[in-house]
mmCIF file of C-alpha atoms in Angstrom:
data_model
loop_
_atom_site.group_PDB
_atom_site.id
_atom_site.type_symbol
_atom_site.label_atom_id
_atom_site.label_comp_id
_atom_site.label_asym_id
_atom_site.label_seq_id
_atom_site.Cartn_x
_atom_site.Cartn_y
_atom_site.Cartn_z
ATOM 1 C CA UNK A 77 -20.640 7.130 -26.458
ATOM 2 C CA UNK A 78 -18.217 4.580 -25.037
ATOM 3 C CA UNK A 79 -19.934 2.205 -22.408
ATOM 4 C CA UNK A 80 -18.129 0.122 -19.895
ATOM 5 C CA UNK A 81 -20.473 -1.830 -17.120
ATOM 6 C CA UNK A 82 -17.739 -1.204 -14.180
ATOM 7 C CA UNK A 83 -15.335 1.005 -14.098
ATOM 8 C CA UNK A 84 -12.443 1.280 -10.957
ATOM 9 C CA UNK A 85 -11.039 4.590 -9.645
ATOM 10 C CA UNK A 86 -8.047 3.586 -7.565
ATOM 11 C CA UNK A 87 -6.915 5.954 -4.957
ATOM 12 C CA UNK A 88 -3.028 6.376 -4.819
ATOM 13 C CA UNK A 89 -2.037 9.979 -3.584
ATOM 14 C CA UNK A 90 -1.375 9.059 -0.128
ATOM 15 C CA UNK A 91 1.641 10.062 1.534
ATOM 16 C CA UNK A 92 2.173 7.353 4.158
ATOM 17 C CA UNK A 93 3.720 9.227 6.980
ATOM 18 C CA UNK A 94 3.337 6.217 9.355
ATOM 19 C CA UNK A 95 5.602 4.342 7.078
ATOM 20 C CA UNK A 96 8.189 7.570 7.803
ATOM 21 C CA UNK A 97 11.664 7.673 5.832
ATOM 22 C CA UNK A 98 10.593 4.874 3.506
ATOM 23 C CA UNK A 99 8.034 7.670 2.143
ATOM 24 C CA UNK A 100 10.184 10.312 2.075
ATOM 25 C CA UNK A 101 10.637 10.647 -1.713
ATOM 26 C CA UNK A 102 8.127 7.900 -3.167
ATOM 27 C CA UNK A 103 4.365 7.658 -2.294
ATOM 28 C CA UNK A 104 3.202 4.714 -0.321
ATOM 29 C CA UNK A 105 1.893 2.615 -3.208
ATOM 30 C CA UNK A 106 4.931 2.668 -4.908
ATOM 31 C CA UNK A 107 7.126 1.258 -1.646
ATOM 32 C CA UNK A 108 8.429 -1.961 -2.717
ATOM 33 C CA UNK A 109 6.714 -5.219 -1.222
ATOM 34 C CA UNK A 110 7.626 -8.751 -1.506
ATOM 35 C CA UNK A 111 10.729 -8.327 -3.081
ATOM 36 C CA UNK A 112 9.962 -7.669 -6.641
ATOM 37 C CA UNK A 113 6.400 -6.206 -6.577
ATOM 38 C CA UNK A 114 5.245 -2.425 -5.338
ATOM 39 C CA UNK A 115 2.380 -2.336 -3.130
ATOM 40 C CA UNK A 116 -0.023 -0.986 -6.224
ATOM 41 C CA UNK A 117 0.231 -4.206 -7.883
ATOM 42 C CA UNK A 118 -1.777 -6.273 -5.851
ATOM 43 C CA UNK A 119 -5.113 -3.795 -6.478
ATOM 44 C CA UNK A 120 -3.996 -3.327 -10.071
ATOM 45 C CA UNK A 121 -3.551 -7.626 -10.602
ATOM 46 C CA UNK A 122 -6.818 -7.881 -8.954
ATOM 47 C CA UNK A 123 -8.653 -5.443 -11.248
ATOM 48 C CA UNK A 124 -7.332 -7.523 -14.425
ATOM 49 C CA UNK A 125 -7.925 -10.734 -13.084
ATOM 50 C CA UNK A 126 -11.734 -9.807 -12.251
ATOM 51 C CA UNK A 127 -11.764 -8.419 -15.886
ATOM 52 C CA UNK A 128 -12.057 -4.777 -14.856
ATOM 53 C CA UNK A 129 -10.379 -3.467 -17.630
ATOM 54 C CA UNK A 130 -10.836 0.462 -17.307
ATOM 55 C CA UNK A 131 -8.925 1.964 -14.250
ATOM 56 C CA UNK A 132 -8.380 5.561 -13.419
ATOM 57 C CA UNK A 133 -5.254 5.971 -10.703
ATOM 58 C CA UNK A 134 -5.269 8.968 -8.636
ATOM 59 C CA UNK A 135 -2.031 10.233 -7.809
ATOM 60 C CA UNK A 136 -0.859 13.128 -5.941
ATOM 61 C CA UNK A 137 2.270 12.935 -3.503
ATOM 62 C CA UNK A 138 5.721 11.973 -5.139
ATOM 63 C CA UNK A 139 4.014 10.612 -8.170
ATOM 64 C CA UNK A 140 7.065 10.305 -10.387
ATOM 65 C CA UNK A 141 8.000 6.497 -8.926
ATOM 66 C CA UNK A 142 4.290 5.607 -9.544
ATOM 67 C CA UNK A 143 3.926 6.748 -12.723
ATOM 68 C CA UNK A 144 7.067 5.311 -14.345
ATOM 69 C CA UNK A 145 5.855 2.168 -12.562
ATOM 70 C CA UNK A 146 2.277 2.299 -14.105
ATOM 71 C CA UNK A 147 3.469 3.670 -17.613
ATOM 72 C CA UNK A 148 0.971 2.544 -20.031
ATOM 73 C CA UNK A 149 -0.002 -0.347 -17.778
ATOM 74 C CA UNK A 150 1.484 -3.030 -20.009
ATOM 75 C CA UNK A 151 2.223 -5.494 -17.240
ATOM 76 C CA UNK A 152 -1.121 -5.862 -16.046
ATOM 77 C CA UNK A 153 -2.652 -5.979 -19.487
ATOM 78 C CA UNK A 154 -3.992 -2.370 -19.160
ATOM 79 C CA UNK A 155 -2.724 -1.062 -22.638
ATOM 80 C CA UNK A 156 -6.065 -0.769 -23.926
ATOM 81 C CA UNK A 157 -7.386 1.460 -26.962
ATOM 82 C CA UNK A 158 -10.465 1.829 -25.252
ATOM 83 C CA UNK A 159 -10.242 1.664 -21.191
ATOM 84 C CA UNK A 160 -6.904 0.543 -19.947
ATOM 85 C CA UNK A 161 -5.221 2.539 -17.302
ATOM 86 C CA UNK A 162 -5.024 6.158 -16.859
ATOM 87 C CA UNK A 163 -2.780 8.122 -14.286
ATOM 88 C CA UNK A 164 -4.991 10.947 -12.696
ATOM 89 C CA UNK A 165 -3.148 13.591 -11.461
ATOM 90 C CA UNK A 166 -4.686 16.928 -10.016
ATOM 91 C CA UNK A 167 -4.619 19.417 -12.577
ATOM 92 C CA UNK A 168 -5.495 23.282 -13.066
ATOM 93 C CA UNK A 169 -8.678 24.520 -14.107
ATOM 94 C CA UNK A 170 -9.440 27.789 -16.035
ATOM 95 C CA UNK A 171 -10.466 29.204 -12.588
ATOM 96 C CA UNK A 172 -8.089 27.620 -9.967
ATOM 97 C CA UNK A 173 -5.736 24.913 -9.325
ATOM 98 C CA UNK A 174 -6.507 22.324 -6.778
ATOM 99 C CA UNK A 175 -4.973 19.250 -4.928
ATOM 100 C CA UNK A 176 -7.323 16.827 -3.758
ATOM 101 C CA UNK A 177 -8.406 17.416 -0.259
ATOM 102 C CA UNK A 178 -10.096 13.898 0.756
ATOM 103 C CA UNK A 179 -10.900 10.642 -0.897
ATOM 104 C CA UNK A 180 -14.118 11.681 -2.202
ATOM 105 C CA UNK A 181 -12.680 15.285 -3.169
ATOM 106 C CA UNK A 182 -10.255 13.468 -5.703
ATOM 107 C CA UNK A 183 -13.191 11.310 -7.193
ATOM 108 C CA UNK A 184 -15.438 14.076 -7.739
ATOM 109 C CA UNK A 185 -12.423 16.147 -9.405
ATOM 110 C CA UNK A 186 -12.588 13.426 -12.057
ATOM 111 C CA UNK A 187 -16.269 13.070 -12.928
ATOM 112 C CA UNK A 188 -15.621 14.050 -16.619
ATOM 113 C CA UNK A 189 -13.106 10.868 -16.561
ATOM 114 C CA UNK A 190 -15.988 8.649 -15.156
ATOM 115 C CA UNK A 191 -18.680 9.914 -17.747
ATOM 116 C CA UNK A 192 -16.519 9.499 -20.503
ATOM 117 C CA UNK A 193 -17.177 5.754 -19.951
ATOM 118 C CA UNK A 194 -20.790 5.950 -18.822
ATOM 119 C CA UNK A 195 -20.517 3.074 -16.472
ATOM 120 C CA UNK A 196 -23.330 1.069 -14.545
ATOM 121 C CA UNK A 197 -20.969 0.833 -11.505
ATOM 122 C CA UNK A 198 -18.084 2.546 -10.308
ATOM 123 C CA UNK A 199 -15.503 0.720 -8.261
ATOM 124 C CA UNK A 200 -13.647 2.533 -5.496
ATOM 125 C CA UNK A 201 -9.961 1.174 -4.206
ATOM 126 C CA UNK A 202 -7.202 2.214 -2.206
ATOM 127 C CA UNK A 203 -3.891 1.769 -3.361
ATOM 128 C CA UNK A 204 -2.178 0.882 -0.360
ATOM 129 C CA UNK A 205 -3.533 -2.536 0.773
ATOM 130 C CA UNK A 206 -2.167 -6.128 -0.003
ATOM 131 C CA UNK A 207 -4.901 -8.703 -0.967
ATOM 132 C CA UNK A 208 -6.560 -10.467 -3.592
ATOM 133 C CA UNK A 209 -9.985 -10.113 -4.432
ATOM 134 C CA UNK A 210 -12.709 -11.038 -7.280
ATOM 135 C CA UNK A 211 -14.531 -7.626 -7.645
ATOM 136 C CA UNK A 212 -16.742 -9.556 -9.979
ATOM 137 C CA UNK A 213 -18.276 -12.004 -7.143
ATOM 138 C CA UNK A 214 -18.864 -8.458 -5.481
ATOM 139 C CA UNK A 215 -20.551 -6.777 -7.960
ATOM 140 C CA UNK A 216 -22.676 -10.037 -8.348
ATOM 141 C CA UNK A 217 -23.759 -9.435 -4.859
ATOM 142 C CA UNK A 218 -24.337 -5.830 -4.946
ATOM 143 C CA UNK A 219 -26.712 -6.500 -8.221
ATOM 144 C CA UNK A 220 -28.591 -9.427 -6.099
ATOM 145 C CA UNK A 221 -29.016 -6.914 -3.576
ATOM 146 C CA UNK A 222 -30.259 -4.529 -5.918
ATOM 147 C CA UNK A 223 -27.916 -2.103 -3.784
ATOM 148 C CA UNK A 224 -27.000 1.218 -4.315
ATOM 149 C CA UNK A 225 -23.801 1.163 -2.222
ATOM 150 C CA UNK A 226 -21.721 -2.357 -1.460
ATOM 151 C CA UNK A 227 -18.772 -2.119 1.181
ATOM 152 C CA UNK A 228 -16.570 -4.476 1.362
ATOM 153 C CA UNK A 229 -16.143 -5.509 4.930
ATOM 154 C CA UNK A 230 -14.185 -8.004 7.251
ATOM 155 C CA UNK A 231 -14.519 -9.102 10.843
ATOM 156 C CA UNK A 232 -11.067 -7.658 12.603
ATOM 157 C CA UNK A 233 -10.602 -8.165 16.216
ATOM 158 C CA UNK A 234 -12.721 -5.963 18.549
ATOM 159 C CA UNK A 235 -10.164 -4.088 20.042
ATOM 160 C CA UNK A 236 -8.586 -2.936 16.827
ATOM 161 C CA UNK A 237 -11.959 -2.225 15.323
ATOM 162 C CA UNK A 238 -11.489 1.944 16.396
ATOM 163 C CA UNK A 239 -8.873 2.041 13.554
ATOM 164 C CA UNK A 240 -11.461 1.433 10.965
ATOM 165 C CA UNK A 241 -14.943 2.473 9.743
ATOM 166 C CA UNK A 242 -17.223 -0.040 11.368
ATOM 167 C CA UNK A 243 -20.626 -1.188 9.961
ATOM 168 C CA UNK A 244 -23.780 -2.554 11.735
ATOM 169 C CA UNK A 245 -25.756 -4.857 9.616
ATOM 170 C CA UNK A 246 -29.296 -6.618 9.831
ATOM 171 C CA UNK A 247 -29.502 -10.568 9.308
ATOM 172 C CA UNK A 248 -29.629 -9.849 5.292
ATOM 173 C CA UNK A 249 -26.114 -7.810 5.592
ATOM 174 C CA UNK A 250 -28.041 -4.446 4.916
ATOM 175 C CA UNK A 251 -26.089 -1.706 6.467
ATOM 176 C CA UNK A 252 -28.062 -0.201 9.520
ATOM 177 C CA UNK A 253 -25.318 1.930 11.067
ATOM 178 C CA UNK A 254 -22.076 3.125 9.718
ATOM 179 C CA UNK A 255 -19.200 4.554 12.520
ATOM 180 C CA UNK A 256 -16.227 5.773 11.233
ATOM 181 C CA UNK A 257 -13.193 5.225 13.509
ATOM 182 C CA UNK A 258 -15.547 4.940 16.695
ATOM 183 C CA UNK A 259 -13.957 5.135 20.383
ATOM 184 C CA UNK A 260 -16.528 2.235 21.377
ATOM 185 C CA UNK A 261 -17.240 0.062 18.331
ATOM 186 C CA UNK A 262 -20.553 -1.634 18.641
ATOM 187 C CA UNK A 263 -19.260 -4.284 15.753
ATOM 188 C CA UNK A 264 -16.083 -5.822 14.852
ATOM 189 C CA UNK A 265 -16.959 -5.645 11.018
ATOM 190 C CA UNK A 266 -14.666 -3.106 9.417
ATOM 191 C CA UNK A 267 -14.921 -1.407 6.120
ATOM 192 C CA UNK A 268 -11.897 -2.392 3.687
ATOM 193 C CA UNK A 269 -12.217 0.992 1.935
ATOM 194 C CA UNK A 270 -13.398 -0.722 -1.109
ATOM 195 C CA UNK A 271 -17.023 0.444 -2.497
ATOM 196 C CA UNK A 272 -19.121 -0.391 -5.478
ATOM 197 C CA UNK A 273 -21.396 2.658 -6.057
ATOM 198 C CA UNK A 274 -24.425 2.094 -8.729
ATOM 199 C CA UNK A 275 -23.451 5.249 -10.914
ATOM 200 C CA UNK A 276 -25.975 7.592 -10.740
ATOM 201 C CA UNK A 277 -25.915 7.250 -6.800
ATOM 202 C CA UNK A 278 -22.200 8.154 -6.710
ATOM 203 C CA UNK A 279 -22.417 11.026 -9.020
ATOM 204 C CA UNK A 280 -25.446 12.443 -7.148
ATOM 205 C CA UNK A 281 -23.458 12.179 -3.748
ATOM 206 C CA UNK A 282 -20.471 13.934 -5.035
ATOM 207 C CA UNK A 283 -22.163 16.865 -6.765
ATOM 208 C CA UNK A 284 -24.355 17.578 -3.446
ATOM 209 C CA UNK A 285 -21.229 17.161 -1.186
ATOM 210 C CA UNK A 286 -18.766 19.033 -3.577
ATOM 211 C CA UNK A 287 -18.312 22.088 -1.565
ATOM 212 C CA UNK A 288 -17.496 20.040 1.563
ATOM 213 C CA UNK A 289 -14.226 20.599 2.959
ATOM 214 C CA UNK A 290 -11.759 17.504 2.565
ATOM 215 C CA UNK A 291 -14.667 15.490 1.315
ATOM 216 C CA UNK A 292 -14.251 11.925 2.375
ATOM 217 C CA UNK A 293 -16.083 8.529 1.746
ATOM 218 C CA UNK A 294 -15.994 7.324 5.265
ATOM 219 C CA UNK A 295 -16.810 10.589 6.809
ATOM 220 C CA UNK A 296 -19.615 12.282 3.951
ATOM 221 C CA UNK A 297 -20.659 10.529 1.176
ATOM 222 C CA UNK A 298 -21.585 7.004 3.199
ATOM 223 C CA UNK A 299 -23.555 9.294 5.785
ATOM 224 C CA UNK A 300 -25.168 11.067 2.832
ATOM 225 C CA UNK A 301 -26.284 7.665 1.239
ATOM 226 C CA UNK A 302 -27.690 6.628 4.846
ATOM 227 C CA UNK A 303 -29.532 9.859 5.421
ATOM 228 C CA UNK A 304 -31.172 9.798 1.802
ATOM 229 C CA UNK A 305 -32.482 6.068 2.508
ATOM 230 C CA UNK A 306 -30.425 4.395 -0.058
ATOM 231 C CA UNK A 307 -29.717 0.903 -0.025
ATOM 232 C CA UNK A 308 -26.247 -0.079 1.518
ATOM 233 C CA UNK A 309 -25.021 -3.344 1.881
ATOM 234 C CA UNK A 310 -22.071 -5.264 3.532
ATOM 235 C CA UNK A 311 -19.909 -7.862 1.531
ATOM 236 C CA UNK A 312 -18.000 -9.818 4.053
ATOM 237 C CA UNK A 313 -14.678 -10.813 2.690
ATOM 238 C CA UNK A 314 -12.691 -13.444 4.619
ATOM 239 C CA UNK A 315 -9.801 -13.807 2.754
ATOM 240 C CA UNK A 316 -6.267 -12.176 3.479
ATOM 241 C CA UNK A 317 -6.156 -8.561 3.412
ATOM 242 C CA UNK A 318 -3.375 -6.251 5.103
ATOM 243 C CA UNK A 319 -3.284 -2.495 5.288
ATOM 244 C CA UNK A 320 0.383 -2.002 5.309
ATOM 245 C CA UNK A 321 0.418 1.451 6.837
ATOM 246 C CA UNK A 322 2.647 1.336 9.527
ATOM 247 C CA UNK A 323 6.245 0.027 9.658
ATOM 248 C CA UNK A 324 5.002 -2.918 12.031
ATOM 249 C CA UNK A 325 2.612 -4.160 9.557
ATOM 250 C CA UNK A 326 4.842 -3.810 6.543
ATOM 251 C CA UNK A 327 7.633 -6.066 7.919
ATOM 252 C CA UNK A 328 4.996 -8.367 9.085
ATOM 253 C CA UNK A 329 3.075 -8.832 5.847
ATOM 254 C CA UNK A 330 6.248 -9.433 4.129
ATOM 255 C CA UNK A 331 7.792 -11.817 6.937
ATOM 256 C CA UNK A 332 4.467 -13.658 6.078
ATOM 257 C CA UNK A 333 5.123 -14.686 2.608
ATOM 258 C CA UNK A 334 8.402 -16.400 3.423
ATOM 259 C CA UNK A 335 6.246 -18.700 6.106
ATOM 260 C CA UNK A 336 6.269 -22.360 5.345
ATOM 261 C CA UNK A 337 3.253 -22.338 4.535
ATOM 262 C CA UNK A 338 2.208 -18.485 3.548
ATOM 263 C CA UNK A 339 -0.808 -16.947 4.617
ATOM 264 C CA UNK A 340 -0.793 -15.270 1.289
ATOM 265 C CA UNK A 341 0.361 -17.230 -1.717
ATOM 266 C CA UNK A 342 2.247 -15.029 -4.362
ATOM 267 C CA UNK A 343 3.056 -18.222 -6.389
ATOM 268 C CA UNK A 344 -0.944 -19.232 -7.415
ATOM 269 C CA UNK A 345 -1.145 -19.862 -11.156
ATOM 270 C CA UNK A 346 -4.787 -19.203 -11.089
ATOM 271 C CA UNK A 347 -4.560 -15.478 -9.571
ATOM 272 C CA UNK A 348 -1.277 -13.925 -10.530
ATOM 273 C CA UNK A 349 0.384 -10.779 -9.313
ATOM 274 C CA UNK A 350 1.898 -8.828 -12.198
ATOM 275 C CA UNK A 351 4.720 -6.235 -11.898
ATOM 276 C CA UNK A 352 6.870 -4.076 -14.170
ATOM 277 C CA UNK A 353 10.020 -5.315 -14.000
ATOM 278 C CA UNK A 354 13.627 -3.727 -14.736
ATOM 279 C CA UNK A 355 15.696 -6.557 -13.845
ATOM 280 C CA UNK A 356 16.004 -8.913 -16.684
ATOM 281 C CA UNK A 357 19.431 -10.787 -15.402
ATOM 282 C CA UNK A 358 19.565 -13.948 -13.378
ATOM 283 C CA UNK A 359 20.862 -13.753 -9.495
ATOM 284 C CA UNK A 360 24.138 -15.057 -8.206
ATOM 285 C CA UNK A 361 24.786 -16.921 -5.053
ATOM 286 C CA UNK A 362 28.443 -17.125 -4.272
ATOM 287 C CA UNK A 363 30.198 -20.490 -3.215
ATOM 288 C CA UNK A 364 30.377 -19.438 0.357
ATOM 289 C CA UNK A 365 26.635 -18.010 0.580
ATOM 290 C CA UNK A 366 24.085 -19.369 2.669
ATOM 291 C CA UNK A 367 20.528 -18.628 1.842
ATOM 292 C CA UNK A 368 17.558 -19.899 4.117
ATOM 293 C CA UNK A 369 13.869 -19.624 3.792
ATOM 294 C CA UNK A 370 13.865 -16.267 1.521
ATOM 295 C CA UNK A 371 12.166 -14.255 -1.176
ATOM 296 C CA UNK A 372 15.008 -13.554 -3.333
ATOM 297 C CA UNK A 373 14.059 -11.434 -6.590
ATOM 298 C CA UNK A 374 16.414 -11.273 -9.771
ATOM 299 C CA UNK A 375 19.913 -9.651 -10.400
ATOM 300 C CA UNK A 376 20.790 -10.152 -6.878
ATOM 301 C CA UNK A 377 24.098 -11.204 -5.956
ATOM 302 C CA UNK A 378 24.782 -13.005 -2.758
ATOM 303 C CA UNK A 379 27.989 -14.167 -1.441
ATOM 304 C CA UNK A 380 27.302 -13.836 2.550
ATOM 305 C CA UNK A 381 24.246 -15.156 4.609
ATOM 306 C CA UNK A 382 20.626 -14.459 4.300
ATOM 307 C CA UNK A 383 18.156 -15.733 6.575
ATOM 308 C CA UNK A 384 14.332 -15.428 6.789
ATOM 309 C CA UNK A 385 14.426 -12.296 4.705
ATOM 310 C CA UNK A 386 12.790 -10.686 1.711
ATOM 311 C CA UNK A 387 15.606 -9.139 -0.802
ATOM 312 C CA UNK A 388 14.618 -7.308 -3.878
ATOM 313 C CA UNK A 389 16.084 -6.763 -7.357
ATOM 314 C CA UNK A 390 19.754 -5.631 -7.864
ATOM 315 C CA UNK A 391 20.554 -6.146 -4.129
ATOM 316 C CA UNK A 392 24.408 -6.707 -3.470
ATOM 317 C CA UNK A 393 25.279 -9.218 -0.294
ATOM 318 C CA UNK A 394 28.762 -9.110 0.251
ATOM 319 C CA UNK A 395 31.009 -11.892 1.740
ATOM 320 C CA UNK A 396 30.662 -12.380 5.479
ATOM 321 C CA UNK A 397 27.564 -10.222 5.751
ATOM 322 C CA UNK A 398 24.821 -11.523 7.573
ATOM 323 C CA UNK A 399 21.152 -10.615 6.721
ATOM 324 C CA UNK A 400 18.599 -11.991 9.111
ATOM 325 C CA UNK A 401 14.627 -11.071 9.577
ATOM 326 C CA UNK A 402 14.972 -8.280 7.272
ATOM 327 C CA UNK A 403 13.637 -6.573 4.025
ATOM 328 C CA UNK A 404 16.061 -5.024 1.595
ATOM 329 C CA UNK A 405 14.745 -3.072 -1.108
ATOM 330 C CA UNK A 406 15.984 -2.827 -4.888
ATOM 331 C CA UNK A 407 19.911 -2.087 -5.696
ATOM 332 C CA UNK A 408 20.742 -1.900 -1.677
ATOM 333 C CA UNK A 409 24.415 -3.052 -0.988
ATOM 334 C CA UNK A 410 25.410 -4.604 2.196
ATOM 335 C CA UNK A 411 29.279 -4.452 2.246
ATOM 336 C CA UNK A 412 31.177 -7.169 3.723
ATOM 337 C CA UNK A 413 31.411 -8.252 7.687
ATOM 338 C CA UNK A 414 28.033 -6.248 8.130
ATOM 339 C CA UNK A 415 25.037 -7.585 10.128
ATOM 340 C CA UNK A 416 21.406 -6.738 9.836
ATOM 341 C CA UNK A 417 19.154 -7.992 12.346
ATOM 342 C CA UNK A 418 15.096 -7.019 11.979
ATOM 343 C CA UNK A 419 15.679 -3.931 9.461
ATOM 344 C CA UNK A 420 13.868 -2.540 6.634
ATOM 345 C CA UNK A 421 16.322 -0.965 3.971
ATOM 346 C CA UNK A 422 14.718 1.283 1.471
ATOM 347 C CA UNK A 423 16.033 1.353 -2.185
ATOM 348 C CA UNK A 424 19.565 2.175 -3.160
ATOM 349 C CA UNK A 425 21.366 2.113 0.362
ATOM 350 C CA UNK A 426 24.798 1.494 0.849
ATOM 351 C CA UNK A 427 25.956 0.013 4.489
ATOM 352 C CA UNK A 428 29.365 0.137 5.197
ATOM 353 C CA UNK A 429 31.888 -2.706 6.172
ATOM 354 C CA UNK A 430 31.406 -4.273 9.383
ATOM 355 C CA UNK A 431 28.432 -2.341 10.910
ATOM 356 C CA UNK A 432 25.832 -3.951 13.058
ATOM 357 C CA UNK A 433 22.433 -2.903 12.887
ATOM 358 C CA UNK A 434 19.348 -3.824 15.026
ATOM 359 C CA UNK A 435 21.798 -4.407 18.466
ATOM 360 C CA UNK A 436 21.092 -4.160 22.101
ATOM 361 C CA UNK A 437 17.796 -3.734 24.015
ATOM 362 C CA UNK A 438 14.832 -1.526 22.849
ATOM 363 C CA UNK A 439 14.087 1.911 23.913
ATOM 364 C CA UNK A 440 11.318 3.954 22.672
ATOM 365 C CA UNK A 441 11.888 6.549 19.804
ATOM 366 C CA UNK A 442 12.682 9.861 21.254
ATOM 367 C CA UNK A 443 11.794 11.827 18.121
ATOM 368 C CA UNK A 444 8.781 9.583 16.500
ATOM 369 C CA UNK A 445 7.701 6.924 19.165
ATOM 370 C CA UNK A 446 4.676 6.283 17.295
ATOM 371 C CA UNK A 447 6.594 5.656 13.731
ATOM 372 C CA UNK A 448 9.352 3.787 14.758
ATOM 373 C CA UNK A 449 8.662 0.813 16.736
ATOM 374 C CA UNK A 450 8.544 -2.942 17.122
ATOM 375 C CA UNK A 451 12.218 -3.307 17.321
ATOM 376 C CA UNK A 452 13.092 -2.239 13.957
ATOM 377 C CA UNK A 453 15.681 -0.295 12.250
ATOM 378 C CA UNK A 454 14.600 1.610 9.223
ATOM 379 C CA UNK A 455 16.960 3.196 6.498
ATOM 380 C CA UNK A 456 15.329 5.358 4.006
ATOM 381 C CA UNK A 457 16.222 5.806 0.312
ATOM 382 C CA UNK A 458 19.524 5.979 -0.832
ATOM 383 C CA UNK A 459 21.215 6.523 2.694
ATOM 384 C CA UNK A 460 24.811 5.637 3.158
ATOM 385 C CA UNK A 461 26.121 4.439 6.558
ATOM 386 C CA UNK A 462 29.714 4.373 6.923
ATOM 387 C CA UNK A 463 31.978 1.543 8.027
ATOM 388 C CA UNK A 464 32.133 0.455 11.743
ATOM 389 C CA UNK A 465 28.873 1.816 13.037
ATOM 390 C CA UNK A 466 26.805 0.259 15.440
ATOM 391 C CA UNK A 467 22.957 1.030 15.460
ATOM 392 C CA UNK A 468 20.560 -0.064 18.072
ATOM 393 C CA UNK A 469 16.480 -0.726 17.523
ATOM 394 C CA UNK A 470 13.688 1.526 17.243
ATOM 395 C CA UNK A 471 15.820 3.683 15.122
ATOM 396 C CA UNK A 472 15.548 5.743 11.939
ATOM 397 C CA UNK A 473 18.282 7.140 9.048
ATOM 398 C CA UNK A 474 17.694 8.911 6.265
ATOM 399 C CA UNK A 475 20.578 10.380 3.962
ATOM 400 C CA UNK A 476 24.258 10.370 3.485
ATOM 401 C CA UNK A 477 25.563 10.146 6.927
ATOM 402 C CA UNK A 478 29.242 10.319 8.171
ATOM 403 C CA UNK A 479 30.832 8.679 10.695
ATOM 404 C CA UNK A 480 30.693 11.875 13.053
ATOM 405 C CA UNK A 481 26.775 11.478 13.160
ATOM 406 C CA UNK A 482 27.310 8.540 15.306
ATOM 407 C CA UNK A 483 28.874 9.576 18.778
ATOM 408 C CA UNK A 484 31.123 7.044 19.693
ATOM 409 C CA UNK A 485 30.415 5.161 16.588
ATOM 410 C CA UNK A 486 26.889 4.592 17.444
ATOM 411 C CA UNK A 487 23.352 5.515 17.383
ATOM 412 C CA UNK A 488 21.853 4.296 20.191
ATOM 413 C CA UNK A 489 18.252 2.568 20.517
ATOM 414 C CA UNK A 490 15.469 5.215 19.746
ATOM 415 C CA UNK A 491 17.883 7.642 17.922
ATOM 416 C CA UNK A 492 17.273 9.073 14.662
ATOM 417 C CA UNK A 493 19.580 10.928 12.138
ATOM 418 C CA UNK A 494 17.532 12.573 9.480
ATOM 419 C CA UNK A 495 19.921 14.685 7.320
ATOM 420 C CA UNK A 496 18.552 18.359 7.294
ATOM 421 C CA UNK A 497 17.557 19.239 3.490
ATOM 422 C CA UNK A 498 17.558 15.632 2.717
ATOM 423 C CA UNK A 499 14.101 15.076 2.979
ATOM 424 C CA UNK A 500 12.951 17.986 0.516
#
């Protein structure tokens, strides 16, 4: 039997509904980030940089782009004869066909995959966080404590702690209590959703809880381990870590990349972030172009002005166009004379001539106030915006829109245009 000391199981099936129209046609881990990357590149790169060469990627929601991006794992050196990367979608069994109904249920349905490597340890990861972590250091910590479960945790502001699973530890970092998203948190040490389990412990917990509806690590597996007096420890992480689950946090994390001294550095030689690149051509800056403090991916064509922005591969910014404090993803076109201010533009969008996006005062989004906020304009994949329209803040557009979709040529602040049938 093949034996691996530690394998990784990467949960990448999330819909990412809080990213609104950005995830209408693509799973959150496959959303572009930092120009040329996708969110899943970060945990995959952490794996290979940490010497973890066997990774199961569990997909479910809109998996096509994700599957095509991962392929056989060549960019991350995960194309191995033994191990490497394996995409694990839900599959039909002889008696039933089941979707993954919770994080732990997804892992349980792939027991056979894990068994085939007979690991000592299993690393559980999320596919939608931006960070760099050496998992071998966490594994050494797990071994040194003779732990059954080690949970990566980091301090967060106490007012934000209720969004996370919170751990309460003793002086040796042994976990004494675990609370999943408590209303009144008693600690600010938040679980990062990164776990190392000793294989026997994980297998026992998954089998015992196999009939638990929507079985989840934070709600079910961790409490089960507690109630059975297992040794749980917190591994405190003090580096950069960002859950880019909301449009505001996604926008902020991209903008942090272009700080003069970035908190999160994409250019470190010793801890590279790898990705699949489809754009071999060089970029082009026109004679009248102006670019300041930006990330510009390859194959771009810029004739206009781009300030403090993150620009993906194949983007065209025509003459007289201005892109400011914005994210523009792969193969989008910003036509002549158009101005973008604090916008998130998904892949393959065409914005017509002389448009103004992100103008005026803020107003709460009338359809989805919890999603479209922070003064941003969000444009979904392959949307078309006709020339000459004005678009206010906290707005969202998805689909091929026409001039009649904009009363008086304008989408007021807080407005939403989602063309019926185009989100399917």
